[in-house]
CSV table of C-alpha atoms and ligand atoms in Angstrom, one decimal:
chain,number,residue,atom,x,y,z
A,1,MET,CA,21.7,26.9,33.4
A,2,GLN,CA,18.1,25.8,32.5
A,3,ARG,CA,16.9,27.1,29.2
A,4,HIS,CA,13.5,28.5,28.8
A,5,ILE,CA,11.3,29.2,25.8
A,6,SER,CA,7.9,30.9,25.5
A,7,THR,CA,5.9,30.2,22.4
A,8,ASP,CA,2.4,30.6,21.0
A,9,ILE,CA,2.1,27.0,20.0
A,10,LEU,CA,4.1,23.9,20.9
A,11,VAL,CA,3.8,20.9,18.5
A,12,ILE,CA,4.9,17.7,20.0
A,13,GLY,CA,6.2,15.2,17.5
A,14,GLY,CA,7.5,15.8,14.0
A,15,GLY,CA,5.7,13.0,12.2
A,16,VAL,CA,3.3,13.8,9.3
A,17,ALA,CA,0.7,15.1,11.8
A,18,GLY,CA,3.2,17.3,13.5
A,19,PHE,CA,4.4,18.6,10.2
A,20,GLY,CA,0.9,19.5,9.2
A,21,ALA,CA,0.1,21.0,12.6
A,22,ALA,CA,3.2,23.3,12.6
A,23,LEU,CA,2.4,24.5,9.1
A,24,GLY,CA,-1.3,25.0,9.9
A,25,ALA,CA,-0.4,27.1,13.0
A,26,ALA,CA,2.3,29.1,11.3
A,27,SER,CA,-0.1,29.9,8.4
A,28,GLN,CA,-2.2,31.8,10.9
A,29,GLY,CA,0.7,33.9,12.0
A,30,ALA,CA,1.5,32.0,15.3
A,31,ARG,CA,5.0,31.5,16.7
A,32,VAL,CA,5.5,27.7,16.5
A,33,HIS,CA,8.0,25.4,18.1
A,34,LEU,CA,8.0,21.8,16.9
A,35,VAL,CA,9.8,19.3,19.1
A,36,GLU,CA,10.8,16.0,17.7
A,37,GLY,CA,12.6,13.2,19.6
A,38,THR,CA,14.6,11.8,16.7
A,39,SER,CA,17.0,13.3,14.3
A,40,LYS,CA,14.5,13.6,11.4
A,41,ILE,CA,11.0,14.7,10.7
A,42,GLY,CA,8.5,12.2,9.3
A,43,GLY,CA,7.8,9.9,12.2
A,44,VAL,CA,6.6,6.6,10.7
A,45,MET,CA,7.4,8.0,7.2
A,46,ALA,CA,11.1,8.4,8.4
A,47,PHE,CA,11.1,5.0,10.1
A,48,CYS,CA,9.8,3.2,7.0
A,49,PRO,CA,11.6,5.1,4.2
A,50,GLY,CA,9.7,4.9,0.9
A,51,MET,CA,6.3,4.0,2.5
A,52,PRO,CA,3.7,5.4,0.1
A,53,TRP,CA,1.2,8.1,1.1
A,54,GLY,CA,-2.1,6.2,0.8
A,55,GLY,CA,-5.5,7.7,1.2
A,56,GLY,CA,-4.9,11.0,-0.4
A,57,TYR,CA,-7.3,10.4,-3.2
A,58,PRO,CA,-10.8,9.4,-2.0
A,59,THR,CA,-13.0,8.6,-5.1
A,60,GLY,CA,-9.8,9.4,-7.1
A,61,ARG,CA,-9.7,13.1,-6.1
A,62,SER,CA,-7.0,14.8,-4.1
A,63,ILE,CA,-8.0,15.8,-0.5
A,64,GLY,CA,-6.0,19.1,-1.1
A,65,GLY,CA,-4.3,21.1,1.6
A,66,VAL,CA,-0.8,20.5,2.8
A,67,PHE,CA,-0.7,16.9,1.4
A,68,ALA,CA,-1.4,18.3,-2.1
A,69,ALA,CA,1.0,21.1,-1.7
A,70,LEU,CA,3.8,18.7,-0.8
A,71,THR,CA,2.9,16.2,-3.5
A,72,ASP,CA,2.6,18.9,-6.2
A,73,GLN,CA,6.0,20.3,-5.2
A,74,LEU,CA,7.7,16.9,-5.6
A,75,CYS,CA,5.9,16.1,-8.8
A,76,ALA,CA,7.0,19.5,-10.3
A,77,MET,CA,10.7,18.9,-9.6
A,78,ASP,CA,13.0,18.2,-12.5
A,79,PRO,CA,13.1,15.2,-12.7
A,80,PRO,CA,9.8,14.6,-10.8
A,81,MET,CA,10.4,13.2,-7.3
A,82,ALA,CA,6.9,11.8,-6.8
A,83,GLN,CA,4.2,10.0,-8.7
A,84,VAL,CA,0.5,9.3,-8.2
A,85,ARG,CA,-0.5,5.7,-9.0
A,86,PRO,CA,-3.2,3.2,-8.2
A,87,SER,CA,-2.4,0.9,-5.3
A,88,THR,CA,-2.0,-2.8,-6.1
A,89,LEU,CA,-4.1,-3.6,-3.1
A,90,GLU,CA,-7.9,-3.9,-3.2
A,91,ASN,CA,-9.9,-0.9,-1.9
A,92,PHE,CA,-6.9,1.4,-1.4
A,93,GLY,CA,-7.4,3.8,-4.4
A,94,HIS,CA,-4.5,5.9,-5.4
A,95,GLU,CA,-1.3,6.5,-3.5
A,96,VAL,CA,1.8,8.7,-3.8
A,97,ILE,CA,5.3,7.2,-4.1
A,98,TYR,CA,8.2,9.5,-3.8
A,99,ASP,CA,11.9,9.8,-3.4
A,100,HIS,CA,12.3,9.7,0.4
A,101,GLU,CA,15.3,12.1,0.6
A,102,ALA,CA,13.6,14.6,-1.7
A,103,ALA,CA,10.4,14.4,0.4
A,104,VAL,CA,12.2,14.9,3.7
A,105,PHE,CA,14.2,17.8,2.3
A,106,ALA,CA,11.0,19.5,0.9
A,107,MET,CA,9.2,19.0,4.3
A,108,PHE,CA,12.1,20.6,6.2
A,109,GLN,CA,12.1,23.4,3.6
A,110,MET,CA,8.4,24.0,4.1
A,111,LEU,CA,8.8,24.2,7.8
A,112,GLU,CA,11.8,26.6,7.4
A,113,ASP,CA,9.9,28.8,5.0
A,114,ALA,CA,6.9,29.0,7.4
A,115,GLY,CA,9.3,30.2,10.2
A,116,VAL,CA,8.7,27.1,12.4
A,117,HIS,CA,11.4,26.6,15.1
A,118,VAL,CA,12.3,22.9,14.8
A,119,HIS,CA,14.0,21.1,17.7
A,120,LEU,CA,15.4,17.7,16.8
A,121,ASN,CA,16.8,15.1,19.2
A,122,THR,CA,14.7,16.7,21.8
A,123,PHE,CA,12.3,14.8,24.0
A,124,VAL,CA,9.2,16.2,25.6
A,125,GLY,CA,8.7,15.0,29.2
A,126,ASP,CA,6.1,16.0,31.8
A,127,PRO,CA,3.5,18.8,31.7
A,128,VAL,CA,2.9,21.3,34.5
A,129,LEU,CA,-0.8,22.0,34.8
A,130,ASP,CA,-2.4,25.2,36.0
A,131,GLY,CA,-6.1,24.3,36.5
A,132,ALA,CA,-7.4,23.2,33.1
A,133,ARG,CA,-4.4,24.5,31.1
A,134,ILE,CA,-1.0,23.1,30.4
A,135,ARG,CA,1.3,25.9,31.6
A,136,ARG,CA,4.7,24.4,31.1
A,137,VAL,CA,6.3,21.4,29.3
A,138,ALA,CA,9.6,19.9,30.3
A,139,CYS,CA,12.0,18.9,27.5
A,140,THR,CA,15.5,17.5,27.3
A,141,ASP,CA,18.1,17.6,24.6
A,142,ARG,CA,21.8,16.7,24.7
A,143,THR,CA,22.7,20.0,26.4
A,144,GLY,CA,20.3,19.2,29.3
A,145,PRO,CA,16.8,20.2,30.4
A,146,MET,CA,14.7,22.9,28.9
A,147,THR,CA,11.2,24.2,29.6
A,148,ILE,CA,8.7,25.5,27.2
A,149,ASP,CA,5.7,27.7,28.2
A,150,PRO,CA,3.2,27.4,25.4
A,151,PHE,CA,-0.2,29.1,25.0
A,152,MET,CA,-1.4,26.1,23.1
A,153,VAL,CA,-0.1,22.5,22.8
A,154,ILE,CA,-0.8,20.1,19.9
A,155,ASP,CA,0.1,16.6,20.7
A,156,CYS,CA,1.2,14.8,17.5
A,157,SER,CA,3.4,12.3,19.2
A,158,GLY,CA,1.6,9.2,18.0
A,159,ASP,CA,1.7,7.8,21.5
A,160,GLY,CA,0.3,10.7,23.5
A,161,ASP,CA,2.6,10.4,26.6
A,162,LEU,CA,2.3,14.0,27.5
A,163,SER,CA,-1.5,14.1,27.1
A,164,ALA,CA,-1.8,10.9,29.2
A,165,ARG,CA,0.3,12.5,31.9
A,166,ALA,CA,-1.8,15.6,31.8
A,167,GLY,CA,-4.8,13.4,32.6
A,168,VAL,CA,-6.5,12.9,29.2
A,169,PRO,CA,-8.2,9.6,29.4
A,170,PHE,CA,-7.2,7.1,26.7
A,171,THR,CA,-7.7,3.5,25.4
A,172,VAL,CA,-5.0,1.3,24.1
A,173,GLY,CA,-5.2,-0.4,20.8
A,174,ASP,CA,-8.6,-2.1,20.4
A,175,GLY,CA,-9.6,-1.2,24.0
A,176,ARG,CA,-8.4,-4.6,25.3
A,177,GLY,CA,-4.8,-3.7,24.8
A,178,ASN,CA,-4.3,-5.5,21.5
A,179,MET,CA,-2.4,-3.2,19.1
A,180,MET,CA,-1.7,-3.7,15.5
A,181,GLY,CA,1.6,-5.3,14.5
A,182,VAL,CA,4.7,-3.1,14.2
A,183,THR,CA,6.7,-3.4,10.9
A,184,LEU,CA,10.4,-3.1,9.9
A,185,SER,CA,10.6,-2.1,6.2
A,186,PHE,CA,13.4,-2.2,3.6
A,187,SER,CA,13.9,-1.8,-0.1
A,188,MET,CA,15.7,-4.1,-2.6
A,189,LEU,CA,17.7,-2.2,-5.3
A,190,ASN,CA,18.4,-3.5,-8.7
A,191,ALA,CA,15.4,-5.9,-8.8
A,192,ALA,CA,14.2,-6.5,-12.4
A,193,TRP,CA,10.6,-5.3,-12.2
A,194,ASP,CA,9.4,-7.1,-15.3
A,195,GLN,CA,10.4,-10.5,-13.8
A,196,VAL,CA,9.6,-9.7,-10.1
A,197,PHE,CA,6.0,-8.6,-10.8
A,198,ALA,CA,5.3,-11.0,-13.7
A,199,LYS,CA,2.7,-13.0,-11.8
A,200,GLY,CA,0.7,-10.1,-10.5
A,201,ASP,CA,0.1,-11.3,-6.9
A,202,PRO,CA,1.1,-8.3,-4.7
A,203,TYR,CA,1.5,-10.7,-1.8
A,204,PHE,CA,3.7,-13.3,-3.5
A,205,GLN,CA,1.8,-16.0,-1.6
A,206,GLU,CA,3.1,-19.0,-3.5
A,207,GLU,CA,6.7,-18.0,-3.0
A,208,ALA,CA,6.0,-17.2,0.7
A,209,ALA,CA,4.4,-20.5,1.3
A,210,ALA,CA,7.4,-22.3,-0.1
A,211,GLY,CA,9.8,-20.2,2.0
A,212,ILE,CA,7.9,-20.9,5.2
A,213,ALA,CA,7.6,-24.7,4.4
A,214,ALA,CA,11.4,-24.8,3.8
A,215,GLY,CA,12.0,-23.0,7.2
A,216,ARG,CA,13.6,-20.1,5.4
A,217,LEU,CA,10.9,-17.5,6.3
A,218,HIS,CA,9.1,-16.8,9.6
A,219,PRO,CA,5.5,-18.2,9.6
A,220,ASP,CA,4.1,-14.6,9.9
A,221,LEU,CA,5.5,-13.9,6.4
A,222,ALA,CA,2.7,-15.8,4.6
A,223,LYS,CA,1.9,-12.5,2.7
A,224,LEU,CA,5.0,-10.7,1.3
A,225,TYR,CA,3.7,-7.3,0.5
A,226,LEU,CA,6.2,-6.2,-2.2
A,227,MET,CA,5.6,-3.2,-4.3
A,228,ARG,CA,7.4,-1.1,-6.9
A,229,GLY,CA,9.4,1.6,-5.3
A,230,PHE,CA,9.6,5.1,-6.7
A,231,HIS,CA,12.9,4.5,-8.6
A,232,LYS,CA,13.0,2.0,-11.4
A,233,ASP,CA,13.9,-1.6,-10.3
A,234,THR,CA,13.6,-0.8,-6.6
A,235,VAL,CA,11.1,-2.9,-4.6
A,236,PHE,CA,9.7,-1.7,-1.3
A,237,CYS,CA,9.2,-4.5,1.2
A,238,ASN,CA,6.4,-3.7,3.7
A,239,SER,CA,6.4,-7.4,4.8
A,240,VAL,CA,8.0,-8.0,8.2
A,241,HIS,CA,5.3,-7.4,10.9
A,242,ILE,CA,5.8,-8.3,14.5
A,243,ARG,CA,2.9,-9.1,16.7
A,244,GLY,CA,2.1,-8.2,20.3
A,245,VAL,CA,4.6,-5.3,20.7
A,246,ASP,CA,3.7,-2.3,22.9
A,247,GLY,CA,4.9,0.7,21.0
A,248,THR,CA,5.1,2.8,24.2
A,249,ASP,CA,7.7,0.5,25.8
A,250,PRO,CA,11.2,1.5,24.5
A,251,GLN,CA,12.6,-1.9,25.4
A,252,GLN,CA,10.0,-3.8,23.5
A,253,ILE,CA,10.8,-1.5,20.5
A,254,VAL,CA,14.5,-2.3,20.8
A,255,ARG,CA,13.8,-6.1,20.8
A,256,ALA,CA,11.2,-5.9,18.0
A,257,THR,CA,13.6,-3.9,15.8
A,258,GLN,CA,16.3,-6.5,16.2
A,259,GLU,CA,13.9,-9.3,15.6
A,260,GLY,CA,12.7,-7.4,12.6
A,261,ARG,CA,16.3,-7.0,11.3
A,262,ARG,CA,16.7,-10.8,11.6
A,263,ARG,CA,13.5,-11.4,9.5
A,264,CYS,CA,14.3,-8.7,7.0
A,265,HIS,CA,17.8,-10.1,6.3
A,266,GLN,CA,16.4,-13.5,6.0
A,267,LEU,CA,13.7,-12.3,3.6
A,268,ALA,CA,16.2,-10.4,1.5
A,269,ARG,CA,18.3,-13.6,1.2
A,270,PHE,CA,15.3,-15.6,0.3
A,271,LEU,CA,14.2,-13.2,-2.4
A,272,ILE,CA,17.7,-13.2,-4.0
A,273,ASP,CA,17.9,-17.0,-3.9
A,274,ASN,CA,14.3,-17.9,-4.8
A,275,VAL,CA,12.3,-15.2,-6.5
A,276,PRO,CA,12.9,-14.4,-10.2
A,277,GLY,CA,14.2,-10.9,-10.8
A,278,PHE,CA,16.0,-10.6,-7.4
A,279,GLN,CA,19.2,-12.4,-8.3
A,280,GLN,CA,21.2,-9.2,-8.8
A,281,ALA,CA,19.4,-7.2,-6.1
A,282,ARG,CA,20.6,-6.0,-2.7
A,283,MET,CA,19.0,-4.7,0.4
A,284,SER,CA,18.9,-1.0,1.1
A,285,GLU,CA,17.0,1.5,3.4
A,286,LEU,CA,16.3,-0.9,6.2
A,287,GLY,CA,14.3,1.2,8.7
A,288,PRO,CA,16.2,2.6,11.7
A,289,THR,CA,13.4,1.3,13.9
A,290,VAL,CA,10.1,-0.5,13.6
A,291,GLY,CA,7.1,1.6,12.5
A,292,VAL,CA,4.4,1.7,15.1
A,293,ARG,CA,0.8,1.8,13.8
A,294,GLU,CA,-1.2,2.0,17.0
A,295,THR,CA,-0.8,2.7,20.7
A,296,ARG,CA,-3.0,5.1,22.6
A,297,LYS,CA,-6.1,6.7,21.4
A,298,LEU,CA,-6.9,9.8,23.4
A,299,ALA,CA,-10.5,10.5,24.5
A,300,ALA,CA,-12.1,13.5,22.8
A,301,VAL,CA,-15.4,15.3,22.9
A,302,HIS,CA,-16.4,13.1,19.9
A,303,ARG,CA,-15.3,9.5,19.1
A,304,ILE,CA,-15.2,8.5,15.5
A,305,LEU,CA,-17.3,5.4,15.0
A,306,ALA,CA,-17.0,2.9,12.2
A,307,ARG,CA,-20.7,2.9,11.7
A,308,ASP,CA,-20.7,6.7,10.9
A,309,LEU,CA,-17.9,6.2,8.4
A,310,ALA,CA,-19.8,3.4,6.7
A,311,ALA,CA,-22.7,5.7,6.3
A,312,GLY,CA,-20.5,8.2,4.6
A,313,ALA,CA,-20.9,10.8,7.4
A,314,LYS,CA,-19.8,14.3,6.5
A,315,PRO,CA,-20.3,16.3,9.7
A,316,ALA,CA,-20.3,20.1,9.7
A,317,ASP,CA,-16.9,20.1,11.4
A,318,GLY,CA,-15.4,17.5,9.0
A,319,ILE,CA,-11.8,18.6,8.2
A,320,VAL,CA,-10.6,16.0,5.7
A,321,CYS,CA,-12.1,13.4,3.3
A,322,CYS,CA,-11.2,9.7,3.4
A,323,ASP,CA,-12.4,6.4,1.9
A,324,ASN,CA,-9.5,4.2,3.1
A,325,PRO,CA,-10.4,0.6,3.9
A,326,ILE,CA,-10.2,-0.9,7.4
A,327,ASP,CA,-6.4,-1.5,7.2
A,328,ASP,CA,-5.9,-3.8,10.2
A,329,VAL,CA,-2.5,-5.5,10.6
A,330,MET,CA,-2.2,-8.4,13.0
A,331,ARG,CA,-4.2,-6.8,15.9
A,332,GLY,CA,-4.9,-9.5,18.5
A,333,GLY,CA,-5.3,-12.8,16.7
A,334,SER,CA,-6.0,-11.2,13.3
A,335,ASP,CA,-3.9,-11.4,10.2
A,336,MET,CA,-4.6,-8.5,7.7
A,337,THR,CA,-7.7,-6.9,6.5
A,338,HIS,CA,-8.4,-4.4,3.8
A,339,ASP,CA,-12.2,-4.4,3.8
A,340,ALA,CA,-13.9,-1.4,2.4
A,341,ILE,CA,-15.6,0.8,5.1
A,342,VAL,CA,-17.6,3.0,2.8
A,343,SER,CA,-19.4,2.1,-0.4
A,344,SER,CA,-17.6,2.6,-3.6
A,345,GLY,CA,-17.7,6.2,-5.0
A,346,ASP,CA,-18.5,7.6,-1.6
A,347,TYR,CA,-16.3,9.0,1.2
A,348,TYR,CA,-16.6,10.3,4.8
A,349,THR,CA,-15.0,13.2,6.6
A,350,ILE,CA,-13.1,13.2,9.9
A,351,PRO,CA,-14.6,15.5,12.5
A,352,PHE,CA,-12.5,18.2,14.2
A,353,ARG,CA,-14.1,17.3,17.5
A,354,ALA,CA,-12.2,13.9,17.6
A,355,MET,CA,-9.0,16.0,18.2
A,356,VAL,CA,-10.4,18.0,21.1
A,357,PRO,CA,-10.0,16.8,24.7
A,358,GLU,CA,-13.0,17.2,27.1
A,359,SER,CA,-11.4,19.3,29.8
A,360,ILE,CA,-7.9,20.7,29.0
A,361,GLU,CA,-8.5,24.1,27.4
A,362,ASN,CA,-5.2,24.6,25.5
A,363,LEU,CA,-4.5,21.1,24.1
A,364,LEU,CA,-5.4,19.5,20.8
A,365,PHE,CA,-4.1,16.3,19.3
A,366,ALA,CA,-3.8,15.0,15.8
A,367,GLY,CA,-2.6,12.0,13.8
A,368,ARG,CA,-2.7,8.4,15.0
A,369,LEU,CA,-3.7,9.2,18.5
A,370,VAL,CA,-7.1,10.6,17.3
A,371,CYS,CA,-10.2,9.4,19.2
A,372,ALA,CA,-11.7,6.6,17.2
A,373,ASP,CA,-13.1,3.1,17.7
A,374,PRO,CA,-10.8,0.3,16.5
A,375,ALA,CA,-12.3,-0.2,13.1
A,376,ALA,CA,-12.6,3.5,12.4
A,377,PHE,CA,-9.0,4.0,13.5
A,378,ALA,CA,-7.9,1.3,11.0
A,379,SER,CA,-9.3,3.5,8.3
A,380,VAL,CA,-8.5,7.1,9.3
A,381,ARG,CA,-4.8,6.5,10.0
A,382,GLY,CA,-3.3,7.1,6.5
A,383,MET,CA,-0.5,9.6,6.2
A,384,PRO,CA,-2.4,12.2,4.1
A,385,GLN,CA,-5.2,12.2,6.7
A,386,CYS,CA,-2.7,12.5,9.6
A,387,MET,CA,-1.1,15.5,7.8
A,388,ALA,CA,-4.6,17.1,7.3
A,389,MET,CA,-5.7,16.5,10.9
A,390,GLY,CA,-2.5,18.2,12.0
A,391,GLN,CA,-3.0,21.1,9.7
A,392,ALA,CA,-6.6,21.6,11.0
A,393,ALA,CA,-5.4,21.3,14.6
A,394,GLY,CA,-2.7,23.9,13.9
A,395,ILE,CA,-5.3,26.3,12.4
A,396,ALA,CA,-7.7,25.8,15.3
A,397,ALA,CA,-5.0,26.2,18.0
A,398,ALA,CA,-4.0,29.6,16.4
A,399,MET,CA,-7.6,30.7,16.3
A,400,ALA,CA,-8.2,29.7,19.9
A,401,LEU,CA,-5.2,31.8,20.9
A,402,ALA,CA,-6.2,34.8,18.8
A,403,ASP,CA,-9.7,34.7,20.1
A,404,GLY,CA,-8.7,34.0,23.7
A,405,ARG,CA,-10.9,30.9,23.8
A,406,ALA,CA,-10.6,27.4,25.0
A,407,VAL,CA,-10.1,24.8,22.2
A,408,GLN,CA,-13.6,23.4,23.1
A,409,ALA,CA,-15.1,26.8,22.1
A,410,VAL,CA,-13.4,27.4,18.8
A,411,ASP,CA,-15.8,28.2,16.0
A,412,HIS,CA,-15.9,25.2,13.7
A,413,ALA,CA,-17.2,27.1,10.8
A,414,ALA,CA,-14.2,29.4,10.9
A,415,ILE,CA,-11.8,26.4,10.9
A,416,ILE,CA,-13.6,25.1,7.8
A,417,VAL,CA,-13.4,28.4,6.0
A,418,ALA,CA,-9.7,28.5,6.7
A,419,ARG,CA,-9.2,24.9,5.5
A,420,LEU,CA,-11.1,25.7,2.3
A,421,ALA,CA,-8.9,28.7,1.8
A,422,GLN,CA,-5.9,26.5,2.0
A,423,GLY,CA,-7.1,24.3,-0.8
A,424,VAL,CA,-8.7,21.5,1.2
A,425,ARG,CA,-11.6,19.9,-0.7
A,426,GLY,CA,-14.8,18.0,0.0
A,427,ILE,CA,-15.6,19.6,3.4
A,428,GLY,CA,-18.0,22.2,4.6
A,429,GLY,CA,-20.7,21.2,2.1
A,430,ASP,CA,-18.2,21.1,-0.8
A,431,ASP,CA,-18.5,17.8,-2.7
A,432,LEU,CA,-15.2,16.1,-3.5
A,433,ARG,CA,-16.7,14.4,-6.5
A,434,ARG,CA,-17.2,17.7,-8.4
A,435,TYR,CA,-13.4,17.8,-9.0
A,436,ALA,CA,-11.6,16.1,-11.8
A,437,PRO,CA,-9.8,12.9,-10.9
A,438,ALA,CA,-6.2,13.3,-9.8
A,439,LEU,CA,-3.4,13.3,-12.3
A,440,ASN,CA,-2.7,9.8,-13.4
A,441,ALA,CA,-5.7,8.6,-11.4
B,1,FAD,C1,4.5,0.0,9.2
B,1,FAD,C2,3.5,1.0,8.8
B,1,FAD,C3,3.0,1.0,7.5
B,1,FAD,C4,2.1,2.0,7.2
B,1,FAD,N1,1.7,2.0,5.8
B,1,FAD,C5,1.1,3.2,5.4
B,1,FAD,C6,0.9,3.4,4.1
B,1,FAD,O1,1.3,2.6,3.2
B,1,FAD,N2,0.3,4.6,3.7
B,1,FAD,C7,-0.1,5.5,4.6
B,1,FAD,O2,-0.6,6.5,4.2
B,1,FAD,N3,0.0,5.2,5.9
B,1,FAD,C8,0.6,4.1,6.3
B,1,FAD,N4,0.7,3.9,7.7
B,1,FAD,C9,0.0,4.7,8.7
B,1,FAD,C10,0.8,6.1,8.8
B,1,FAD,O3,2.1,5.9,8.5
B,1,FAD,C11,0.7,6.6,10.3
B,1,FAD,O4,-0.6,6.5,10.8
B,1,FAD,C12,1.1,8.0,10.3
B,1,FAD,O5,2.4,8.2,9.7
B,1,FAD,C13,1.1,8.5,11.7
B,1,FAD,O6,1.6,9.8,11.8
B,1,FAD,P1,1.7,10.6,13.1
B,1,FAD,O7,2.4,11.9,12.8
B,1,FAD,O8,0.4,10.7,13.8
B,1,FAD,O9,2.6,9.7,14.1
B,1,FAD,P2,4.1,9.2,14.0
B,1,FAD,O10,4.5,9.0,12.6
B,1,FAD,O11,4.2,8.1,15.0
B,1,FAD,O12,4.9,10.4,14.6
B,1,FAD,C14,5.0,10.8,15.9
B,1,FAD,C15,6.4,11.5,16.1
B,1,FAD,O13,6.4,12.0,17.4
B,1,FAD,C16,7.7,11.8,18.0
B,1,FAD,N5,7.6,11.7,19.4
B,1,FAD,C17,6.9,10.8,20.1
B,1,FAD,N6,7.0,11.0,21.4
B,1,FAD,C18,7.8,12.2,21.5
B,1,FAD,C19,8.2,12.9,22.6
B,1,FAD,N7,7.9,12.6,23.9
B,1,FAD,N8,9.0,14.0,22.4
B,1,FAD,C20,9.3,14.4,21.1
B,1,FAD,N9,8.9,13.6,20.0
B,1,FAD,C21,8.1,12.6,20.3
B,1,FAD,C22,8.2,10.5,17.3
B,1,FAD,O14,9.6,10.4,17.3
B,1,FAD,C23,7.6,10.6,15.9
B,1,FAD,O15,8.5,11.3,15.0
B,1,FAD,C24,1.6,2.9,8.1
B,1,FAD,C25,2.1,2.8,9.4
B,1,FAD,C26,3.0,1.9,9.8
B,1,FAD,C27,3.5,1.9,11.2
């Protein structure tokens, strides 16, 4: 028999944006169902275990909100399960590294405490529209089909399949179809940090060049981005990028993941044989699938433009601060860029309107499918910002429901007031720079 659920708010996707959205909506008293296609929440964070949360400290200060609540919780554990540290890469500011299992546990706990109904291994399919509203959403899990009738939908799926099927216009990648490279990550355990990081080049370019010249590494591995993991003598390898993969095509993902495994094993062998400090190390936490940076960007009532970010724009409906560089990884013919987008000591805020579709009245979206031009997207996509976008969308969806309004008519000022009440900083006229720098910053 077909199962059927009615809910106030349906969050599609349990990545960091979906996590934030579910908590944001639940904080306003809404009944929330979160539907995630895989067996874990986290999205990219789960696919690339140990990936640091970057971008949470514009000008060295915490953005606050759900990101800060999660980080504080992990840092307060005995022993601490997270740490704030400066990134080794230029223009990235501070980042959070954490114990992956502790973080996932804490995130599930926060969802449970908030009363969110979490559906794992459940895939969202087609929407049924009733005029300008999504009336029903088809889902499937192992027991068969299920339908959900939501008052509000927040698409945090990264790829926006449902929104696209509901008719929301979109662009793909840079607008010409070029998407950033996908990445398979892994860690090396028992790597002697003092030897591994003795030279100070985060990219290990000399070693990489030798490996490529000897035919032991793929030519795209000219920059090995290796960083200290959270636990002593672990090294996180965010190195194996694969170009030209369409993240919305499941078969391309399967092939890219196997190609990624090939290159990761090859790289691990190379590190053990050739890079001082890795001799006693072994590979661990190879991602279950490649992490996808970029696919669709949905069209919204406002498009985030790089030129506004460069000017340090802080619009009245700005919902989170950011000063991340333009972090572009192998989009089209490019290699990698980390160019600053905003002048040092300044930041910009991400407007709520970039998550609001033009015509569907009960749909918001958040996370990496936000409406932005390619350079702006390469800056706004950090995990703390995605969490914050989600949290703001959750609050706004609950407000739209409570007020009986379309999402396009939600009072922006009320969203900002609610965000500030949840500890978000640097928005609504508040200046982030009035806060003390973050712990360890
Ligand atoms: C390799 C890589 C390295 C990165 N490095 C960093 C970094 O160092 N620091 C940083 O802060 N950020 C980094 N980023 C960026 C950041 O990780 C992402 O932008 C962010 O995690 C996106 O979060 P999201 O929730 O919007 O989307 P995702 O993480 O993609 O989550 C979407 C979720 O939706 C689910 N889903 C999709 N379709 C459906 C469906 N139909 N039904 C049900 N569920 C569905 C997916 O399974 C997934 O769990 C990196 C990204 C990648 C890929």
